[in-house]
Each structure stands twice: as structure tokens, then as C-alpha cells.
Short mmCIF file of C-alpha atoms in Angstrom, two decimals:
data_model
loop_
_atom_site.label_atom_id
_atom_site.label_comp_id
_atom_site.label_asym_id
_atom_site.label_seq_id
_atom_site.Cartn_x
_atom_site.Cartn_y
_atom_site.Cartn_z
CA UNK O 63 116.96 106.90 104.65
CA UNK O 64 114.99 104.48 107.10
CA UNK O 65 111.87 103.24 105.32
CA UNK O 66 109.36 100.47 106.05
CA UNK O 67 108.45 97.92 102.82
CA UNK O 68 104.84 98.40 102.09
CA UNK O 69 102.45 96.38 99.44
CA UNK O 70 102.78 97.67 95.98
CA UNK O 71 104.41 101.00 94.66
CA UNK O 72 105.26 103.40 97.37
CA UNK O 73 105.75 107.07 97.53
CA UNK O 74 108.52 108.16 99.82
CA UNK O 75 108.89 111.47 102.22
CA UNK O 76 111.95 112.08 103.00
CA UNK O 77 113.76 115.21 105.63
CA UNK O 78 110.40 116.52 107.44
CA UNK O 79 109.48 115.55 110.79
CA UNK O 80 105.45 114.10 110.95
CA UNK O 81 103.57 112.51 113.54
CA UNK O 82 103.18 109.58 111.06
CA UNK O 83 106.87 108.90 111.22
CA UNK O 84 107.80 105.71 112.63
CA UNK O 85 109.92 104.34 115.34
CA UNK O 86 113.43 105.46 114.98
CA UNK O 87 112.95 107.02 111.61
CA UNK O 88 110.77 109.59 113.24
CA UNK O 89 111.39 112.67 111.50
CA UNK O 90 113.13 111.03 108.39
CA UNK O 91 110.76 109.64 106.58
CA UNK O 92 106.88 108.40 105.33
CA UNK O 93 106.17 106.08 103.11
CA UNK O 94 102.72 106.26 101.20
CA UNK O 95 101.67 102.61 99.27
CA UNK O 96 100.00 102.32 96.15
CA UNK O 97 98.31 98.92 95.47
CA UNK O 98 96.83 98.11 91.78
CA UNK O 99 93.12 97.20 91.57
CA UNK O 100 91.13 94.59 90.85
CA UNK O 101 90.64 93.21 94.30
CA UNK O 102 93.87 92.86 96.33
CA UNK O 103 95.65 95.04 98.75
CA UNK O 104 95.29 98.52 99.53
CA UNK O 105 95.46 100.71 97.22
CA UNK O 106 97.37 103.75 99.66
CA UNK O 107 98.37 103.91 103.30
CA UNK O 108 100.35 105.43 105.53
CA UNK O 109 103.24 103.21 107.35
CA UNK O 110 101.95 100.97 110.77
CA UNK O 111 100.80 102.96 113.54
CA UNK O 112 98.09 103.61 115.93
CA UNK O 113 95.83 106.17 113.90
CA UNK O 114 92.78 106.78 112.87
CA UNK O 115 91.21 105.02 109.58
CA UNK O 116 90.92 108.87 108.54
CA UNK O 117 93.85 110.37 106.46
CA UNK O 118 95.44 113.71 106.97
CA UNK O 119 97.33 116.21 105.20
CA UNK O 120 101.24 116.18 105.23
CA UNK O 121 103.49 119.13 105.39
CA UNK O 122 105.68 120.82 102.87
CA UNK O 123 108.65 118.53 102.08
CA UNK O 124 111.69 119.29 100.10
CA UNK O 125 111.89 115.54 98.07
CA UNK O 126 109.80 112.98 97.63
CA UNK O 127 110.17 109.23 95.58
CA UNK O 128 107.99 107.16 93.72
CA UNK O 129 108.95 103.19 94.56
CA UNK O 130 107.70 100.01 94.58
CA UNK O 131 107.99 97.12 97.12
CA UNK O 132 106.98 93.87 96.31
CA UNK O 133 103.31 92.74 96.39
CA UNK O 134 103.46 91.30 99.53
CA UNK O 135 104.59 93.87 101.78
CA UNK O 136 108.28 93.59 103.66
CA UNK O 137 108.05 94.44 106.70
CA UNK O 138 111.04 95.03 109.02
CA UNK O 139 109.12 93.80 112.23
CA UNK O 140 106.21 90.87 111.90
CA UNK O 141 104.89 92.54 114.74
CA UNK O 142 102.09 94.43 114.45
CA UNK O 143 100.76 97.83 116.35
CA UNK O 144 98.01 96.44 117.81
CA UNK O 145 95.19 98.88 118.70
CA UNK O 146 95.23 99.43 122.78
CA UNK O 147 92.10 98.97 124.45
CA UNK O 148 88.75 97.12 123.72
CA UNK O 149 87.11 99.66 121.20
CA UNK O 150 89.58 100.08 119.03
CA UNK O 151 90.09 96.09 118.48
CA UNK O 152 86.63 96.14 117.76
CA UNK O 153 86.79 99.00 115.18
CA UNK O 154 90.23 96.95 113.58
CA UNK O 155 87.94 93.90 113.88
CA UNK O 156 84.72 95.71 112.08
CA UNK O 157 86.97 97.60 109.68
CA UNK O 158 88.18 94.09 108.28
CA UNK O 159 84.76 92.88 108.06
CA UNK O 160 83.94 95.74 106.45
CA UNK O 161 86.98 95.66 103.88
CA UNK O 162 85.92 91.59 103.52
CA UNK O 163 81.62 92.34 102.44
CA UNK O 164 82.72 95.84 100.26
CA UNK O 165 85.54 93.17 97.96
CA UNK O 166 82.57 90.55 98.32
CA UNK O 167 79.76 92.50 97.04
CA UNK O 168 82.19 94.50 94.56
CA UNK O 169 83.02 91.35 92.55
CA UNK O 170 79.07 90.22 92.36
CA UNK O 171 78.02 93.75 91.40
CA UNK O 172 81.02 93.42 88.93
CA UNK O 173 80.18 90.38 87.34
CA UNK O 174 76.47 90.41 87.50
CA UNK O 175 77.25 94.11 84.78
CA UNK O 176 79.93 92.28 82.93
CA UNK O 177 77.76 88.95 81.93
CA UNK O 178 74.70 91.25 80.51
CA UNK O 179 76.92 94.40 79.27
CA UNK O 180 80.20 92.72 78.09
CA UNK O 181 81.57 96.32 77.67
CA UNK O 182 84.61 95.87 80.45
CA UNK O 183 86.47 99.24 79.36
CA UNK O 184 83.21 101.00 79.81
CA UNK O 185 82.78 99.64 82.94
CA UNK O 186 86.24 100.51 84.23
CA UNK O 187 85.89 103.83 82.53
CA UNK O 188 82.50 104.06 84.59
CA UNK O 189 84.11 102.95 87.81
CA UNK O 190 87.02 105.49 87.68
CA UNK O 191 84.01 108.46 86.70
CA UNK O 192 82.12 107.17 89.40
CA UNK O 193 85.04 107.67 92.26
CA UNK O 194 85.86 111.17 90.29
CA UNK O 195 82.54 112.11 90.73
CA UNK O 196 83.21 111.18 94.42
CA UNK O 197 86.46 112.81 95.03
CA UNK O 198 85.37 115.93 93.92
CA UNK O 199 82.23 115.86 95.84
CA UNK O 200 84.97 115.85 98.73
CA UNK O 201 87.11 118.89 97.47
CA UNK O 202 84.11 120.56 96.87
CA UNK O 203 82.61 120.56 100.44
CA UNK O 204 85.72 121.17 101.85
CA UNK O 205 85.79 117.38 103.62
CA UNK O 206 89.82 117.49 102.40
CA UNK O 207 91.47 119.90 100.91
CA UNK O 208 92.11 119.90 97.46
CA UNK O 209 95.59 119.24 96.35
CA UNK O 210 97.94 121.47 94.02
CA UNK O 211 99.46 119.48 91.47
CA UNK O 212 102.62 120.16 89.32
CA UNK O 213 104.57 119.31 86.44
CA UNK O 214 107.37 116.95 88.11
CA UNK O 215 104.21 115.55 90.62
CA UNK O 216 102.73 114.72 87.44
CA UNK O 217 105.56 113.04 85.80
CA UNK O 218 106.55 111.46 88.94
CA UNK O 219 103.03 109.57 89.62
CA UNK O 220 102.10 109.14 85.69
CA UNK O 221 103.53 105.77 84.94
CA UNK O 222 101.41 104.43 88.06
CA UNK O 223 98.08 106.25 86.42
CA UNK O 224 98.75 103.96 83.85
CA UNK O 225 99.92 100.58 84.92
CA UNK O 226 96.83 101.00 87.36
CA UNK O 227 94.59 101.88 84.42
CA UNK O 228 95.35 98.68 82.35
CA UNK O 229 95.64 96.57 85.36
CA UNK O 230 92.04 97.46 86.43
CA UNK O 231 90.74 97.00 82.60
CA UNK O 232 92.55 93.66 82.25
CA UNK O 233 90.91 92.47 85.74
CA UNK O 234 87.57 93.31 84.67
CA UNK O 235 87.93 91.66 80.68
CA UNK O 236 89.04 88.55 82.73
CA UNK O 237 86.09 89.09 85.00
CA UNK O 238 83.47 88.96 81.82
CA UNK O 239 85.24 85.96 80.66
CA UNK O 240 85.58 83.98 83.50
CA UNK O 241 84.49 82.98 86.80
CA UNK O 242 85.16 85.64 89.41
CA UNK O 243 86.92 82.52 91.55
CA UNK O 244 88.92 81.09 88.65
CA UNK O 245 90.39 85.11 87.91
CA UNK O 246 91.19 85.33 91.28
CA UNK O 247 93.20 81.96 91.86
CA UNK O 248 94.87 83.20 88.90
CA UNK O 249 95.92 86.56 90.32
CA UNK O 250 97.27 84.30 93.11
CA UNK O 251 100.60 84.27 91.12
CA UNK O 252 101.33 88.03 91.54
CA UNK O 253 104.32 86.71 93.82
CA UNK O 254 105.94 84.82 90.75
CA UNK O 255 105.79 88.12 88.60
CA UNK O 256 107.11 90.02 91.22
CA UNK O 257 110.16 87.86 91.86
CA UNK O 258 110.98 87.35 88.25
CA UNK O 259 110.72 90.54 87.01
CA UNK O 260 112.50 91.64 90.70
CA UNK O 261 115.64 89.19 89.46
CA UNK O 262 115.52 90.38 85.66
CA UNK O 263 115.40 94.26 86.15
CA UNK O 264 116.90 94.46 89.96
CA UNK O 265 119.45 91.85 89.87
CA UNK O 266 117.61 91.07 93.06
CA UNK O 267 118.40 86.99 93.81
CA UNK O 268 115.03 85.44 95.75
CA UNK O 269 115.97 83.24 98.38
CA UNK O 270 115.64 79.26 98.56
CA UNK O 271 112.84 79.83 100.93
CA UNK O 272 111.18 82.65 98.88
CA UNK O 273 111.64 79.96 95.45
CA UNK O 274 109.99 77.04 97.42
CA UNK O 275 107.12 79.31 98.33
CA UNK O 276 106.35 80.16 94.61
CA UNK O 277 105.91 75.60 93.81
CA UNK O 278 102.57 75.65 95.51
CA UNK O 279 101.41 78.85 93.94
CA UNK O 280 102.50 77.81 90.28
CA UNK O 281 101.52 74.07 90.82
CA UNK O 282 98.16 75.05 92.54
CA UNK O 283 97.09 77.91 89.89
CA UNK O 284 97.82 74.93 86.92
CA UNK O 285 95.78 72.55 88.73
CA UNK O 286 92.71 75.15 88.59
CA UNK O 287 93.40 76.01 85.21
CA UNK O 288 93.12 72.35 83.67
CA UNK O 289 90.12 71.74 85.58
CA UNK O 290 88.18 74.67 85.73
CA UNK O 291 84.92 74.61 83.80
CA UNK O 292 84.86 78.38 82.58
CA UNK O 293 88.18 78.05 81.09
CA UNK O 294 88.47 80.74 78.27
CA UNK O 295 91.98 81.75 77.14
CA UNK O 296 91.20 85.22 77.05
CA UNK O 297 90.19 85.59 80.60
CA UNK O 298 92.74 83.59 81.33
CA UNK O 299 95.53 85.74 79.33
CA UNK O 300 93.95 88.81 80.77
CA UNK O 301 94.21 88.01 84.67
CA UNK O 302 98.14 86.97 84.08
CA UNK O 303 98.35 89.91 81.90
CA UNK O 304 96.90 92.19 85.03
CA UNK O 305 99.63 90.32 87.33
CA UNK O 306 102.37 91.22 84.59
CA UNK O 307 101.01 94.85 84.42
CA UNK O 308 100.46 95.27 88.45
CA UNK O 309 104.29 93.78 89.10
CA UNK O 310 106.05 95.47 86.24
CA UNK O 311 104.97 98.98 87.70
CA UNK O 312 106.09 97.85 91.13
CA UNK O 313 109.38 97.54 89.71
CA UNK O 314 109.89 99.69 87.14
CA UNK O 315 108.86 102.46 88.63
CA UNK O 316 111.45 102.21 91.24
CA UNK O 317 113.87 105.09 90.25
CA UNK O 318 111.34 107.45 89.69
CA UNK O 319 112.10 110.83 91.66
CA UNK O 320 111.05 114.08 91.81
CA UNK O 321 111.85 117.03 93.54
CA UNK O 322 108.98 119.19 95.03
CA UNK O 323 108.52 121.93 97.53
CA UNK O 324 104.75 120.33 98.34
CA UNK O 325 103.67 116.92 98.73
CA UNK O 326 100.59 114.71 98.21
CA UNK O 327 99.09 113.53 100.91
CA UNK O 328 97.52 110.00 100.92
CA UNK O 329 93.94 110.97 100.06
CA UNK O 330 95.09 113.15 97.24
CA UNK O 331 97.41 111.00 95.75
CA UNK O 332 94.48 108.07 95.22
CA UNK O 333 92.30 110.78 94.33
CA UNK O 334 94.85 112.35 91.53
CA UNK O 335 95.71 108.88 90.45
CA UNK O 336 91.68 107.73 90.18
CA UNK O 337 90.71 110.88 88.66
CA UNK O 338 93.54 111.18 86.06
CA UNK O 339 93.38 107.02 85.08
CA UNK O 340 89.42 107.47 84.19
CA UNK O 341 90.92 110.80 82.12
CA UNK O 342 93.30 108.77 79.97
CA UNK O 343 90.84 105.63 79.86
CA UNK O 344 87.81 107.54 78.65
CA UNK O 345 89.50 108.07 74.97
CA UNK O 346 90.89 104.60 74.83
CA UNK O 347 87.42 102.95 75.59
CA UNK O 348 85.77 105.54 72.49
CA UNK O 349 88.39 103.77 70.40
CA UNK O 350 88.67 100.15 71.99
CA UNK O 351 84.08 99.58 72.05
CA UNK O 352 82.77 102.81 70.89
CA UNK O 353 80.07 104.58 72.84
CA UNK O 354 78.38 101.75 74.78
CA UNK O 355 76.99 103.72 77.53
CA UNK O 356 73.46 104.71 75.73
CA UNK O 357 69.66 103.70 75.76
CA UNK O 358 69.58 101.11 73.23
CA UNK O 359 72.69 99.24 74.32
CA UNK O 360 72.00 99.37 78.02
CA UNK O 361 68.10 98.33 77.03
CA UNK O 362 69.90 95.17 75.28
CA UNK O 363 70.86 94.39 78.64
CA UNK O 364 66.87 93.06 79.69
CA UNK O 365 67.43 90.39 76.93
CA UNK O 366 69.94 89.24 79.43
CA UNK O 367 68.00 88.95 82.45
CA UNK O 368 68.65 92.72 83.89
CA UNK O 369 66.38 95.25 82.99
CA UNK O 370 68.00 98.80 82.70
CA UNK O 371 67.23 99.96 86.23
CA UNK O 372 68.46 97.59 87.69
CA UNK O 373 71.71 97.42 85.30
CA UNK O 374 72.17 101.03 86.09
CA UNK O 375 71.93 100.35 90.03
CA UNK O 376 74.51 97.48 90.08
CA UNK O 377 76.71 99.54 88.40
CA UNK O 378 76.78 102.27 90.82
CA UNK O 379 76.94 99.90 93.97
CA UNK O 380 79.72 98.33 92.02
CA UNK O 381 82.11 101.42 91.35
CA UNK O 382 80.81 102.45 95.09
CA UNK O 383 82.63 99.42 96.44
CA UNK O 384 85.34 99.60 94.28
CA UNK O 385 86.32 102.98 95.58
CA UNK O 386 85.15 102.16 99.35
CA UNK O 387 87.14 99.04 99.91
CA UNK O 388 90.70 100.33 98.85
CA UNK O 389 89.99 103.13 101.47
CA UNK O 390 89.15 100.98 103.95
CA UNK O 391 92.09 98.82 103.12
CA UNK O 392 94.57 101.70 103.75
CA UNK O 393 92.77 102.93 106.78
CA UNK O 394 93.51 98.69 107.89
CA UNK O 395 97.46 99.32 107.59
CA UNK O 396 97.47 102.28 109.54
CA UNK O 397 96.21 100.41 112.16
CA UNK O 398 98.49 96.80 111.74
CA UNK O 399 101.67 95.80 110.23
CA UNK O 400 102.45 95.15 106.70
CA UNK O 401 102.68 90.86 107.93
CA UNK O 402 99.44 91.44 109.38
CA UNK O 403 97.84 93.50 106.56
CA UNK O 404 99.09 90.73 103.91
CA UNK O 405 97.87 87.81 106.00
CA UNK O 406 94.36 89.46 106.18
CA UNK O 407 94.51 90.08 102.40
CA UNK O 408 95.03 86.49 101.96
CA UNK O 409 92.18 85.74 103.92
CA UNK O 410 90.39 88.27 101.82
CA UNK O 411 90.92 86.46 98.96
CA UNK O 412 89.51 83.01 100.38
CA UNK O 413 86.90 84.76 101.29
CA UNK O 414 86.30 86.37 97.89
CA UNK O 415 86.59 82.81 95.86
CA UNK O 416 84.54 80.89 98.01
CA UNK O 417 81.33 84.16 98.35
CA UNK O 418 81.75 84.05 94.53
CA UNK O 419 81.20 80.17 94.36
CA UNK O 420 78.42 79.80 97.00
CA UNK O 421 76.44 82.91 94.86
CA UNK O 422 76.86 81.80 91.58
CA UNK O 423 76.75 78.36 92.52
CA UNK O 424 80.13 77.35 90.92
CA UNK O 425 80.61 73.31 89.95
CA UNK O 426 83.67 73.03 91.39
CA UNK O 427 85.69 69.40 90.76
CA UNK O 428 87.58 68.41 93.78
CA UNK O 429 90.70 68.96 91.79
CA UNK O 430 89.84 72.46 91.13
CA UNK O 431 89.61 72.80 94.71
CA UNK O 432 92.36 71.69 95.60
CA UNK O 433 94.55 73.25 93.13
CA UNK O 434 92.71 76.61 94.38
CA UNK O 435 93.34 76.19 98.02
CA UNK O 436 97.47 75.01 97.11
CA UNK O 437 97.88 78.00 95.65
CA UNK O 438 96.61 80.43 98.16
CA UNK O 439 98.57 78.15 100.79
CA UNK O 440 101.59 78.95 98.54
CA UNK O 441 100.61 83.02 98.56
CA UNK O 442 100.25 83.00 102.49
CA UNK O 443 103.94 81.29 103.06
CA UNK O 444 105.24 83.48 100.21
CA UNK O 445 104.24 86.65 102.44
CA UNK O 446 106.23 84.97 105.55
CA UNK O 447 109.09 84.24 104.45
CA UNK O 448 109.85 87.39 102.31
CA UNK O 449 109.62 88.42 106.46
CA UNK O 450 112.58 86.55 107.09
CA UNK O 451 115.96 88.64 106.96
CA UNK O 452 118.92 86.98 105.52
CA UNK O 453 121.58 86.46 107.94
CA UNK O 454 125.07 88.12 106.82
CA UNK O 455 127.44 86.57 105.56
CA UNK O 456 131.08 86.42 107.32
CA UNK O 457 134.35 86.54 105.48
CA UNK O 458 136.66 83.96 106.54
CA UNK O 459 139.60 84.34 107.84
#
């Protein structure tokens, strides 16, 4: 089976023929890729070709495969499919901008709740009811059609539900903790995870090139950490705990498979995954903070400088662009390559830390900065050179 490396865990179509099939591969194979929250890559697509930013329904298959690639996508061509003619570079060109101001206003929603309601598994519990409320709006007018889910789909796609439940919960406890730049230049060393855990549980052996990348990213996120002012070791535990999390199911979940008659197509998938993570995290929170979400605790929020309206309103726009930006993200890959997709993402990401320092006017040492800006230097040569293919080795004579 011919299949093109995404970012994060991927699901896998194999023997059908679909117009989303690409290059030789044609009617072999899809590959649909899950990305964990908390701000990075996209959470689904569909592999790199000229389509809409609108997903569609696949057909019946006879097998499908739950994977995981690497966080930074692995592409087998760094060129991308770019968009022919003038209008649609300037809807790839908006659609990044958009995908840019939803992660930008997303993490000051986000953090603007979390310093006055330090309730983080309510407000991931909130987010996920919010984009269920969403979803099934869309079944429910018919926009897409609702999916049919069984047994082995279920088994097949649980361990994601759950790797992106805690990954999202641990993002947003760093978040309350934190700074929303210093949790970010700390989810910088997803990479690292990936390759270790890749080597330990893969047998997979990184490259010299793919080692030297990881220096700056290691070195840079240390720098940060010893000189950033809202040092707290829980946020910082939580954001390399998210990075452990959002890696280990990119690996682990590897030999997953299932057999089906039906698949999910990307739409559903997020939407089964979303609706069925706020299902299992709704219990845990009742246990983990109790029942935050009432009058007297969100009215202890105007002690804090947000009176409940306006709690209430932040917390909507939040979830809104929590749920918007990973669709936009997908609809982005559909449109580029993986190299291209993970270069913009790294650009995201600058522009995420430095939005987040400008609004909450961040004292920032020069230190700090630089250890911040080595370690997203490290990230965006780390997502090159996994491009490079090995050359084969030739047995002597």
C-alpha cells in the first residue's frame, strides 16, 4: 500500500478507488490525519491535492487503519500542489490568515477564562460541548450526513478519543499556569518526544541530521525555561506532559486495525472523536473540580476583573475558535503539501507567541527571546530534514 506521511495519527483507506486518491496510488489508498489539540497542526485532512476547503463523504471500503506519522508530517515530495490560477492563491493565502487570527484569538479567549475561572477541565469539557453542540447542529440540518458508527470503528478510533482528551486538558492546565508564549515554546519539543518514543517502541533509528535538528529545540526550550518570569512547575510539567500524551498516541496507536464494510469520512471522524472526548471528559471533570459551571462560581469570576457576561461570551468565542481553526487547518492541507503545511504551522506558532506577548504585554529578557526563537529555528529544520530520504545502502562486493 502507497500512502503519503501526514501530521499526527492517520486513518488509512485502503482497495477503493476515490477522487481524493493521489498520484500513482490513485485507487489504492487515502489517508485521513488526526492532529492533537491545543494549538498545532490540523486536527484531520485529506492527503495534498487541489480541492476544495469543504470535505466530502467517502465510499464504502472493505479495510481501513488507524496510524500515526510523526508530528511533523513526511512527505514523499516537498513539493506542494499549488492552487492554479489567481483566486484560488488568494483563497490558500486568506485561508492561512484565517487559520493564523482563529489560533490567535483562541489562545486570548483561552487565557483571558483560565486566569479568572481556573477550572481548566471545565473549560475543556465546555470546549468539546460547545463543538458537539456544533456538530450536531450540522447532522441535524442535513449540512453532512450523519455517520453510522460501529463496534470495531469504535475500538479502532478510541485510544485517539483519549490521548486527544488529556492532551487538550493538559494544554489548557498549562495555559492557567503559565504564559500562553512560555506553553507554547514548550510544546516546541513535540519533535524530541516523537523521535524518542519513535526509537523506543519502533526500533525506528533518527538520522544524524534528524538528531542535530532536535540541539536547538532542547537547548532553546531550556533557555526559556530558566529565564522565563511565569515559571510554575506545574504548567511547565503539564505542556511536556501534553507533548508526551500527543506523541505517545502517534505511536502507539500504530497497529491499530479494523475491518469495516463503511468508513468515516473526514468530517465525521473529527466530529465522532470531538463528540465522544467531551463524553468521557464530562465524568472525569465531576470527579477531578466538581460542578464549577454554576451562578455563584462563575459570579466569583467579577472579583477577577470579568463580570459573568462577559466570562460567558469569551468562553463561547473561545471553544468557537477552537473548533474553527482545526477545520480550517485541514481544509489548508488539502490544498498544499505536508512540507508546506508544517512550515506554515511553524509560522503559526511565531505568530501565536509573539500576538500573546504584544496583548498581554509579556517582560520578555533578551535571553528568553532568544532561547524562544532557537527553538522554533530548531522545529522548522526538524520538519526539513525528516523530508530528506536516506540514500540506500549498497552491499559490497
Amino acid at each position: 500500500m502507497h500512502t503519503i506521511p501526514m501530521i499526527s495519527h492517520s486513518i488509512v483507506i485502503s482497495k477503493f478507488s476515490h477522487p481524493f486518491s493521489s498520484s500513482s496510488s490513485l485507487p489504492l489508498s487515502l489517508r485521513f490525519t488526526i492532529n492533537g489539540g491545543g494549538g498545532g497542526g490540523p486536527f484531520l485532512s485529506y492527503p495534498s491535492q487541489k480541492l476544495p476547503p469543504f470535505p466530502i463523504s467517502a465510499p464504502k471500503i472493505q479495510s481501513f487503519k488507524v496510524l500515526a506519522a510523526a508530528s511533523v508530517p513526511e512527505a514523499k515530495s516537498d513539493e506542494p500542489i499549488k492552487p492554479a490560477g489567481l483566486i484560488q492563491t488568494l483563497q490558500l493565502g486568506a485561508m492561512f490568515g484565517t487559520w493564523y487570527l482563529l489560533n490567535i484569538y483562541f489562545n486570548i479567549y483561552n487565557k483571558q477564562v483560565l486566569k479568572v475561572y481556573p477550572f481548566p477541565a471545565t473549560v475543556t469539557a465546555f470546549q468539546f460541548g460547545f463543538a458537539s453542540l456544533m456538530i450536531n447542529l450540522i447532522w441535524s440540518l442535513n449540512l453532512h450526513p450523519r455517520p453510522n458508527i460501529t463496534r470495531s470503528q469504535l475500538v479502532a478510533i478510541l485510544p485517539l478519543v483519549v490521548a486527544h482528551t488529556m492532551g487538550n486538558l493538559l494544554t489548557n492546565i498549562s495555559l492557567g499556569k503559565v504564559a500562553v508564549s512560555f506553553t507554547h515554546t514548550i510544546k516546541a519539543m513535540e519533535p524530541f518526544f516523537t523521535v524518542v518514543l519513535s526509537s523506543l517502541f519502533l526500533g525506528e533509528t533518527p538520522t544524524f541530521a534528524v538528531v542535530s535538528s532536535l540541539v536547538p529545540i532542547v537547548g532553546g526550550v531550556a533557555l526559556a525555561s530558566m529565564t522565563e518570569v511565569s515559571f510554575n512547575w506545574i504548567g511547565f510539567a503539564t505542556a511536556m506532559a501534553s507533548n508526551l500524551t500527543n506523541q505517545s498516541r502517534n505511536v502507539l496507536s500504530k497497529k491499530l486495525m479494523v475491518n469495516e464494510e463503511e468508513t468515516l469520512d473526514n468530517i465525521n471522524l473529527y466530529s465522532l472523536i470531538t463528540i465522544i472526548s467531551f463524553i468521557l471528559l464530562v465524568p472525569f471533570t465531576i470527579f477531578l473540580e466538581g460542578v464549577k459551571f454554576t451562578p455563584s462560581y462563575l459570579q466569583s469570576a467579577a472579583c477577577q476583573g470579568l463580570n459573568v457576561r462577559e466570562l460567558c461570551v469569551r468562553s463561547v468565542l473561545a471553544a468557537f475558535c477552537f473548533h474553527a481553526y482545526q477545520q480550517v487547518s485541514y481544509g489548508i492541507l488539502q490544498m498544499v503539501s505536508p512540507v508546506s503545511h508544517s512550515v506554515g504551522n511553524c509560522v503559526k506558532r511565531v505568530v501565536v507567541i509573539a500576538s500573546s506577548v504584544i496583548f498581554f504585554q509579556i517582560p520578555l529578557s533578551p535571553l528568553n527571546t532568544l532561547g524562544t526563537g532557537v527553538a522554533l529555528v530548531g522545529v522548522f529544520l526538524y520538519s526539513r530534514v525528516k523530508q530528506i530520504k536516506p540514500k540506500p545502502q549498497t552491499k559490497a562486493a
